[in-house]
């Protein structure tokens, strides 16, 4: 795929550059609680603006149902982008309508505009090729060239991600080029030992990637809510812990495969358990009990790795040459259940290997828990996209950038 450096070498002064970013930031009302995804696209936007392009930034935010919804406006993201750029950023109150057309027409060389949430138009996410294509045609009318830099959306076959690049000269932005380079280090150019830490709530979200990793990783650490389905598959008592009963047979098969292929599959040896899920708004003390992972009391649910598991996982990460981590180890949003996630993050910080935090809740946890982002080899902006790449799937947004 062609990169933004090639576009800059060709010259962009006076051209309208459509940047498909990922500004899907978490909001508390209108306040952005984590601007990591906005900062991730800054190098691309800055480079284009400084080269004299008229930059049109577009993104989705949340899951509006194909129509305008004030709760999902990109206005706060546009304001924050302007603050980070140190320049005024124009904002169009629609995606391809009168406001977008007028806003883009008013741009001068080096100026930046953000158009409203792409998902306010049903054509963006439509499964109908013609409907998506019609929306892509209208988006193409706003630009001369396309720069794909929304890695968090490249696994979606959406108009602005998949159909629009076919209608314009297209290039990969700095973020996508970096993300793809990192993922190749996790698939084609792996340095060993290769250790993977997987957490999160649902084991069903991770089965496909575990299937692939059983043939590639040397060691897989399992945590978070998904761990309890693994513990159940081994015949352990898990109390009221999160369980996907229908996934137990598949998990049993993976446990057997790991034993046969020599992949070390590491499960919790103790957990923090409580009778009730914690209050994440008040953060009231939860006072959990540490119990053995194979004997969780019937009236309790596991909500984080216990202290011995924290030590075990840190030791299993210590010698890694390559680490990929996706998914928190517990309910990290509550201080009483953050230690398991902190322990994994700290182990990555101390690692001498190449460490990758796989986006989503893992990236949010790193920031929420106060870790220095530069202490990690790479923090991905796309959890779902990263997992699908590791599963071996073709990602529509990356395929569209190929020539």
PDB file of C-alpha atoms in Angstrom, residues 182-394:
ATOM      1  CA  UNK A 182       3.620  -3.843  14.786  1.00  0.00           C
ATOM      2  CA  UNK A 183       1.159  -6.599  13.897  1.00  0.00           C
ATOM      3  CA  UNK A 184       3.674  -8.110  11.495  1.00  0.00           C
ATOM      4  CA  UNK A 185       6.053  -8.388  14.450  1.00  0.00           C
ATOM      5  CA  UNK A 186       3.363 -10.430  16.186  1.00  0.00           C
ATOM      6  CA  UNK A 187       2.689 -12.715  13.229  1.00  0.00           C
ATOM      7  CA  UNK A 188       5.472 -12.903  10.642  1.00  0.00           C
ATOM      8  CA  UNK A 189       8.571 -11.682  12.468  1.00  0.00           C
ATOM      9  CA  UNK A 190       8.092 -12.922  16.030  1.00  0.00           C
ATOM     10  CA  UNK A 191      10.996 -12.964  18.479  1.00  0.00           C
ATOM     11  CA  UNK A 192      10.706 -15.665  21.126  1.00  0.00           C
ATOM     12  CA  UNK A 193       9.671 -16.388  23.797  1.00  0.00           C
ATOM     13  CA  UNK A 194       6.320 -15.026  22.594  1.00  0.00           C
ATOM     14  CA  UNK A 195       3.895 -14.531  25.493  1.00  0.00           C
ATOM     15  CA  UNK A 196       0.255 -13.472  25.141  1.00  0.00           C
ATOM     16  CA  UNK A 197      -1.932 -12.209  27.990  1.00  0.00           C
ATOM     17  CA  UNK A 198      -5.660 -12.298  27.287  1.00  0.00           C
ATOM     18  CA  UNK A 199      -8.413 -10.937  29.512  1.00  0.00           C
ATOM     19  CA  UNK A 200     -11.791  -9.293  29.181  1.00  0.00           C
ATOM     20  CA  UNK A 201     -15.268 -10.494  29.959  1.00  0.00           C
ATOM     21  CA  UNK A 202     -16.294 -12.988  27.264  1.00  0.00           C
ATOM     22  CA  UNK A 203     -14.283 -16.001  26.196  1.00  0.00           C
ATOM     23  CA  UNK A 204     -16.366 -16.108  22.994  1.00  0.00           C
ATOM     24  CA  UNK A 205     -14.691 -12.850  21.901  1.00  0.00           C
ATOM     25  CA  UNK A 206     -11.267 -14.469  22.105  1.00  0.00           C
ATOM     26  CA  UNK A 207     -11.789 -18.053  20.876  1.00  0.00           C
ATOM     27  CA  UNK A 208     -10.735 -17.366  17.298  1.00  0.00           C
ATOM     28  CA  UNK A 209      -7.532 -15.592  18.324  1.00  0.00           C
ATOM     29  CA  UNK A 210      -6.706 -18.325  20.864  1.00  0.00           C
ATOM     30  CA  UNK A 211      -7.159 -20.850  18.050  1.00  0.00           C
ATOM     31  CA  UNK A 212      -4.505 -19.040  16.003  1.00  0.00           C
ATOM     32  CA  UNK A 213      -2.184 -18.365  18.916  1.00  0.00           C
ATOM     33  CA  UNK A 214      -2.067 -22.016  19.922  1.00  0.00           C
ATOM     34  CA  UNK A 215       0.079 -22.482  16.850  1.00  0.00           C
ATOM     35  CA  UNK A 216       2.232 -19.391  17.351  1.00  0.00           C
ATOM     36  CA  UNK A 217       2.606 -18.343  20.985  1.00  0.00           C
ATOM     37  CA  UNK A 218       4.893 -20.060  23.489  1.00  0.00           C
ATOM     38  CA  UNK A 219       2.776 -19.109  26.495  1.00  0.00           C
ATOM     39  CA  UNK A 220      -0.776 -17.795  26.935  1.00  0.00           C
ATOM     40  CA  UNK A 221      -1.972 -16.208  30.185  1.00  0.00           C
ATOM     41  CA  UNK A 222      -5.734 -16.144  30.714  1.00  0.00           C
ATOM     42  CA  UNK A 223      -7.450 -13.624  33.011  1.00  0.00           C
ATOM     43  CA  UNK A 224     -10.534 -11.461  33.347  1.00  0.00           C
ATOM     44  CA  UNK A 225     -14.078 -12.757  33.221  1.00  0.00           C
ATOM     45  CA  UNK A 226     -13.160 -15.223  30.485  1.00  0.00           C
ATOM     46  CA  UNK A 227     -10.868 -17.085  32.890  1.00  0.00           C
ATOM     47  CA  UNK A 228     -13.811 -18.564  34.765  1.00  0.00           C
ATOM     48  CA  UNK A 229     -15.032 -20.470  31.723  1.00  0.00           C
ATOM     49  CA  UNK A 230     -11.523 -21.983  31.531  1.00  0.00           C
ATOM     50  CA  UNK A 231     -11.602 -22.839  35.229  1.00  0.00           C
ATOM     51  CA  UNK A 232     -15.043 -24.404  34.795  1.00  0.00           C
ATOM     52  CA  UNK A 233     -13.730 -26.417  31.833  1.00  0.00           C
ATOM     53  CA  UNK A 234     -11.133 -27.902  34.170  1.00  0.00           C
ATOM     54  CA  UNK A 235     -13.913 -28.995  36.520  1.00  0.00           C
ATOM     55  CA  UNK A 236     -13.391 -26.319  39.174  1.00  0.00           C
ATOM     56  CA  UNK A 237     -16.056 -24.700  41.352  1.00  0.00           C
ATOM     57  CA  UNK A 238     -16.459 -21.064  40.200  1.00  0.00           C
ATOM     58  CA  UNK A 239     -19.425 -19.912  42.307  1.00  0.00           C
ATOM     59  CA  UNK A 240     -21.334 -17.009  40.753  1.00  0.00           C
ATOM     60  CA  UNK A 241     -18.435 -16.010  38.493  1.00  0.00           C
ATOM     61  CA  UNK A 242     -19.043 -15.059  34.889  1.00  0.00           C
ATOM     62  CA  UNK A 243     -19.538 -18.201  32.816  1.00  0.00           C
ATOM     63  CA  UNK A 244     -20.289 -18.901  29.173  1.00  0.00           C
ATOM     64  CA  UNK A 245     -21.572 -22.436  29.584  1.00  0.00           C
ATOM     65  CA  UNK A 246     -21.932 -23.003  25.843  1.00  0.00           C
ATOM     66  CA  UNK A 247     -18.211 -22.316  25.341  1.00  0.00           C
ATOM     67  CA  UNK A 248     -16.988 -24.924  27.826  1.00  0.00           C
ATOM     68  CA  UNK A 249     -16.559 -27.719  25.213  1.00  0.00           C
ATOM     69  CA  UNK A 250     -14.493 -25.447  22.942  1.00  0.00           C
ATOM     70  CA  UNK A 251     -12.351 -24.324  25.863  1.00  0.00           C
ATOM     71  CA  UNK A 252     -11.773 -27.942  26.926  1.00  0.00           C
ATOM     72  CA  UNK A 253     -10.576 -28.675  23.400  1.00  0.00           C
ATOM     73  CA  UNK A 254      -8.146 -25.733  23.509  1.00  0.00           C
ATOM     74  CA  UNK A 255      -6.786 -26.847  26.880  1.00  0.00           C
ATOM     75  CA  UNK A 256      -6.098 -30.283  25.389  1.00  0.00           C
ATOM     76  CA  UNK A 257      -4.514 -28.765  22.268  1.00  0.00           C
ATOM     77  CA  UNK A 258      -2.229 -26.597  24.373  1.00  0.00           C
ATOM     78  CA  UNK A 259      -1.000 -29.679  26.260  1.00  0.00           C
ATOM     79  CA  UNK A 260      -0.375 -31.607  23.027  1.00  0.00           C
ATOM     80  CA  UNK A 261       1.414 -28.775  21.217  1.00  0.00           C
ATOM     81  CA  UNK A 262       3.526 -27.661  24.185  1.00  0.00           C
ATOM     82  CA  UNK A 263       1.964 -24.222  24.520  1.00  0.00           C
ATOM     83  CA  UNK A 264       1.965 -23.221  28.187  1.00  0.00           C
ATOM     84  CA  UNK A 265      -1.588 -22.193  29.115  1.00  0.00           C
ATOM     85  CA  UNK A 266      -1.542 -20.311  32.431  1.00  0.00           C
ATOM     86  CA  UNK A 267      -4.707 -19.857  34.496  1.00  0.00           C
ATOM     87  CA  UNK A 268      -5.285 -18.014  37.795  1.00  0.00           C
ATOM     88  CA  UNK A 269      -4.317 -19.846  40.978  1.00  0.00           C
ATOM     89  CA  UNK A 270      -6.203 -17.451  43.248  1.00  0.00           C
ATOM     90  CA  UNK A 271      -8.805 -14.721  42.713  1.00  0.00           C
ATOM     91  CA  UNK A 272     -10.456 -11.848  44.520  1.00  0.00           C
ATOM     92  CA  UNK A 273     -14.077 -12.812  45.063  1.00  0.00           C
ATOM     93  CA  UNK A 274     -17.121 -10.976  46.413  1.00  0.00           C
ATOM     94  CA  UNK A 275     -20.822 -11.607  46.891  1.00  0.00           C
ATOM     95  CA  UNK A 276     -21.784  -8.579  44.790  1.00  0.00           C
ATOM     96  CA  UNK A 277     -20.438  -6.738  41.760  1.00  0.00           C
ATOM     97  CA  UNK A 278     -18.825  -3.436  42.894  1.00  0.00           C
ATOM     98  CA  UNK A 279     -20.410  -0.010  42.456  1.00  0.00           C
ATOM     99  CA  UNK A 280     -18.320   1.589  39.703  1.00  0.00           C
ATOM    100  CA  UNK A 281     -19.873   5.027  40.154  1.00  0.00           C
ATOM    101  CA  UNK A 282     -19.264   5.583  43.865  1.00  0.00           C
ATOM    102  CA  UNK A 283     -16.210   3.276  44.008  1.00  0.00           C
ATOM    103  CA  UNK A 284     -17.356   2.299  47.503  1.00  0.00           C
ATOM    104  CA  UNK A 285     -14.982  -0.173  49.220  1.00  0.00           C
ATOM    105  CA  UNK A 286     -15.748  -3.712  48.094  1.00  0.00           C
ATOM    106  CA  UNK A 287     -13.677  -5.690  50.625  1.00  0.00           C
ATOM    107  CA  UNK A 288     -13.159  -8.804  48.480  1.00  0.00           C
ATOM    108  CA  UNK A 289     -11.875 -12.117  49.790  1.00  0.00           C
ATOM    109  CA  UNK A 290      -8.887 -13.955  48.319  1.00  0.00           C
ATOM    110  CA  UNK A 291      -9.837 -17.539  47.481  1.00  0.00           C
ATOM    111  CA  UNK A 292      -8.267 -20.425  45.593  1.00  0.00           C
ATOM    112  CA  UNK A 293      -9.154 -20.343  41.893  1.00  0.00           C
ATOM    113  CA  UNK A 294     -10.282 -23.979  42.000  1.00  0.00           C
ATOM    114  CA  UNK A 295     -12.647 -23.505  44.945  1.00  0.00           C
ATOM    115  CA  UNK A 296     -14.588 -20.248  44.653  1.00  0.00           C
ATOM    116  CA  UNK A 297     -17.433 -20.288  47.218  1.00  0.00           C
ATOM    117  CA  UNK A 298     -20.900 -20.825  45.789  1.00  0.00           C
ATOM    118  CA  UNK A 299     -22.104 -17.375  46.932  1.00  0.00           C
ATOM    119  CA  UNK A 300     -19.139 -15.442  45.472  1.00  0.00           C
ATOM    120  CA  UNK A 301     -17.918 -14.311  42.067  1.00  0.00           C
ATOM    121  CA  UNK A 302     -14.328 -13.823  40.982  1.00  0.00           C
ATOM    122  CA  UNK A 303     -13.594 -10.223  39.975  1.00  0.00           C
ATOM    123  CA  UNK A 304      -9.806 -10.005  39.732  1.00  0.00           C
ATOM    124  CA  UNK A 305      -6.607 -12.026  39.901  1.00  0.00           C
ATOM    125  CA  UNK A 306      -5.422 -12.724  43.426  1.00  0.00           C
ATOM    126  CA  UNK A 307      -1.956 -11.808  44.788  1.00  0.00           C
ATOM    127  CA  UNK A 308      -0.355 -15.173  43.976  1.00  0.00           C
ATOM    128  CA  UNK A 309      -1.699 -15.022  40.416  1.00  0.00           C
ATOM    129  CA  UNK A 310      -0.310 -11.485  40.065  1.00  0.00           C
ATOM    130  CA  UNK A 311       3.141 -12.800  41.026  1.00  0.00           C
ATOM    131  CA  UNK A 312       2.769 -15.847  38.773  1.00  0.00           C
ATOM    132  CA  UNK A 313       1.777 -13.809  35.720  1.00  0.00           C
ATOM    133  CA  UNK A 314       4.592 -11.304  36.277  1.00  0.00           C
ATOM    134  CA  UNK A 315       7.075 -14.195  36.367  1.00  0.00           C
ATOM    135  CA  UNK A 316       5.616 -15.692  33.185  1.00  0.00           C
ATOM    136  CA  UNK A 317       6.055 -12.360  31.388  1.00  0.00           C
ATOM    137  CA  UNK A 318       9.552 -11.637  32.678  1.00  0.00           C
ATOM    138  CA  UNK A 319      11.552 -13.589  30.073  1.00  0.00           C
ATOM    139  CA  UNK A 320       9.413 -12.697  27.043  1.00  0.00           C
ATOM    140  CA  UNK A 321      11.024 -11.287  23.919  1.00  0.00           C
ATOM    141  CA  UNK A 322       7.572 -10.429  22.516  1.00  0.00           C
ATOM    142  CA  UNK A 323       4.393  -9.712  24.492  1.00  0.00           C
ATOM    143  CA  UNK A 324       0.861  -9.048  23.278  1.00  0.00           C
ATOM    144  CA  UNK A 325      -1.733  -8.078  25.880  1.00  0.00           C
ATOM    145  CA  UNK A 326      -5.440  -7.662  25.174  1.00  0.00           C
ATOM    146  CA  UNK A 327      -8.100  -7.376  27.862  1.00  0.00           C
ATOM    147  CA  UNK A 328      -7.997  -6.409  31.554  1.00  0.00           C
ATOM    148  CA  UNK A 329      -7.476  -9.030  34.243  1.00  0.00           C
ATOM    149  CA  UNK A 330     -10.361  -7.818  36.391  1.00  0.00           C
ATOM    150  CA  UNK A 331     -12.819  -4.998  37.028  1.00  0.00           C
ATOM    151  CA  UNK A 332      -9.980  -2.458  36.889  1.00  0.00           C
ATOM    152  CA  UNK A 333     -12.391   0.493  36.988  1.00  0.00           C
ATOM    153  CA  UNK A 334     -12.783  -0.178  40.738  1.00  0.00           C
ATOM    154  CA  UNK A 335      -9.630   0.305  42.851  1.00  0.00           C
ATOM    155  CA  UNK A 336     -10.220  -2.900  44.831  1.00  0.00           C
ATOM    156  CA  UNK A 337     -10.093  -4.960  41.611  1.00  0.00           C
ATOM    157  CA  UNK A 338      -7.317  -3.211  39.700  1.00  0.00           C
ATOM    158  CA  UNK A 339      -4.267  -5.072  40.989  1.00  0.00           C
ATOM    159  CA  UNK A 340      -4.400  -7.920  38.484  1.00  0.00           C
ATOM    160  CA  UNK A 341      -4.423  -5.521  35.557  1.00  0.00           C
ATOM    161  CA  UNK A 342      -1.771  -3.322  37.192  1.00  0.00           C
ATOM    162  CA  UNK A 343       0.489  -6.337  37.669  1.00  0.00           C
ATOM    163  CA  UNK A 344       0.363  -7.251  33.980  1.00  0.00           C
ATOM    164  CA  UNK A 345       0.921  -3.639  32.906  1.00  0.00           C
ATOM    165  CA  UNK A 346       3.868  -3.296  35.310  1.00  0.00           C
ATOM    166  CA  UNK A 347       5.388  -6.523  34.003  1.00  0.00           C
ATOM    167  CA  UNK A 348       5.219  -5.109  30.468  1.00  0.00           C
ATOM    168  CA  UNK A 349       6.828  -1.871  31.635  1.00  0.00           C
ATOM    169  CA  UNK A 350       9.694  -3.848  33.191  1.00  0.00           C
ATOM    170  CA  UNK A 351      10.039  -6.205  30.221  1.00  0.00           C
ATOM    171  CA  UNK A 352      13.107  -5.991  28.015  1.00  0.00           C
ATOM    172  CA  UNK A 353      11.088  -7.430  25.128  1.00  0.00           C
ATOM    173  CA  UNK A 354       8.822  -5.833  22.533  1.00  0.00           C
ATOM    174  CA  UNK A 355       5.523  -5.120  24.294  1.00  0.00           C
ATOM    175  CA  UNK A 356       2.182  -4.414  22.629  1.00  0.00           C
ATOM    176  CA  UNK A 357      -0.975  -3.298  24.426  1.00  0.00           C
ATOM    177  CA  UNK A 358      -3.820  -4.406  22.163  1.00  0.00           C
ATOM    178  CA  UNK A 359      -6.174  -1.435  22.282  1.00  0.00           C
ATOM    179  CA  UNK A 360      -9.682  -1.288  23.702  1.00  0.00           C
ATOM    180  CA  UNK A 361     -10.032  -1.714  27.459  1.00  0.00           C
ATOM    181  CA  UNK A 362      -6.345  -2.607  27.819  1.00  0.00           C
ATOM    182  CA  UNK A 363      -5.280   0.777  26.449  1.00  0.00           C
ATOM    183  CA  UNK A 364      -7.901   2.504  28.600  1.00  0.00           C
ATOM    184  CA  UNK A 365      -6.620   0.645  31.662  1.00  0.00           C
ATOM    185  CA  UNK A 366      -3.029   1.727  31.024  1.00  0.00           C
ATOM    186  CA  UNK A 367      -4.104   5.354  30.976  1.00  0.00           C
ATOM    187  CA  UNK A 368      -6.638   5.073  33.803  1.00  0.00           C
ATOM    188  CA  UNK A 369      -4.105   3.410  36.084  1.00  0.00           C
ATOM    189  CA  UNK A 370      -1.520   6.122  35.435  1.00  0.00           C
ATOM    190  CA  UNK A 371       1.147   4.277  33.467  1.00  0.00           C
ATOM    191  CA  UNK A 372       3.533   6.161  31.206  1.00  0.00           C
ATOM    192  CA  UNK A 373       2.443   5.268  27.673  1.00  0.00           C
ATOM    193  CA  UNK A 374       5.994   5.607  26.376  1.00  0.00           C
ATOM    194  CA  UNK A 375       7.050   2.721  28.640  1.00  0.00           C
ATOM    195  CA  UNK A 376       5.318   0.260  26.285  1.00  0.00           C
ATOM    196  CA  UNK A 377       6.563  -0.752  22.867  1.00  0.00           C
ATOM    197  CA  UNK A 378       3.210   0.086  21.284  1.00  0.00           C
ATOM    198  CA  UNK A 379      -0.321   0.848  22.432  1.00  0.00           C
ATOM    199  CA  UNK A 380      -2.779  -0.043  19.688  1.00  0.00           C
ATOM    200  CA  UNK A 381      -5.794   2.119  18.912  1.00  0.00           C
ATOM    201  CA  UNK A 382      -7.863  -0.833  17.737  1.00  0.00           C
ATOM    202  CA  UNK A 383      -8.590  -3.787  19.996  1.00  0.00           C
ATOM    203  CA  UNK A 384     -11.058  -5.485  17.664  1.00  0.00           C
ATOM    204  CA  UNK A 385      -8.948  -4.796  14.580  1.00  0.00           C
ATOM    205  CA  UNK A 386      -5.815  -6.140  16.274  1.00  0.00           C
ATOM    206  CA  UNK A 387      -7.553  -9.350  17.297  1.00  0.00           C
ATOM    207  CA  UNK A 388      -9.006  -9.955  13.833  1.00  0.00           C
ATOM    208  CA  UNK A 389      -5.593  -9.393  12.244  1.00  0.00           C
ATOM    209  CA  UNK A 390      -4.068 -11.936  14.642  1.00  0.00           C
ATOM    210  CA  UNK A 391      -6.917 -14.318  13.792  1.00  0.00           C
ATOM    211  CA  UNK A 392      -5.675 -14.209  10.199  1.00  0.00           C
ATOM    212  CA  UNK A 393      -8.711 -12.422   8.826  1.00  0.00           C
ATOM    213  CA  UNK A 394      -8.593 -10.017   5.880  1.00  0.00           C
TER     214      UNK A 394
END
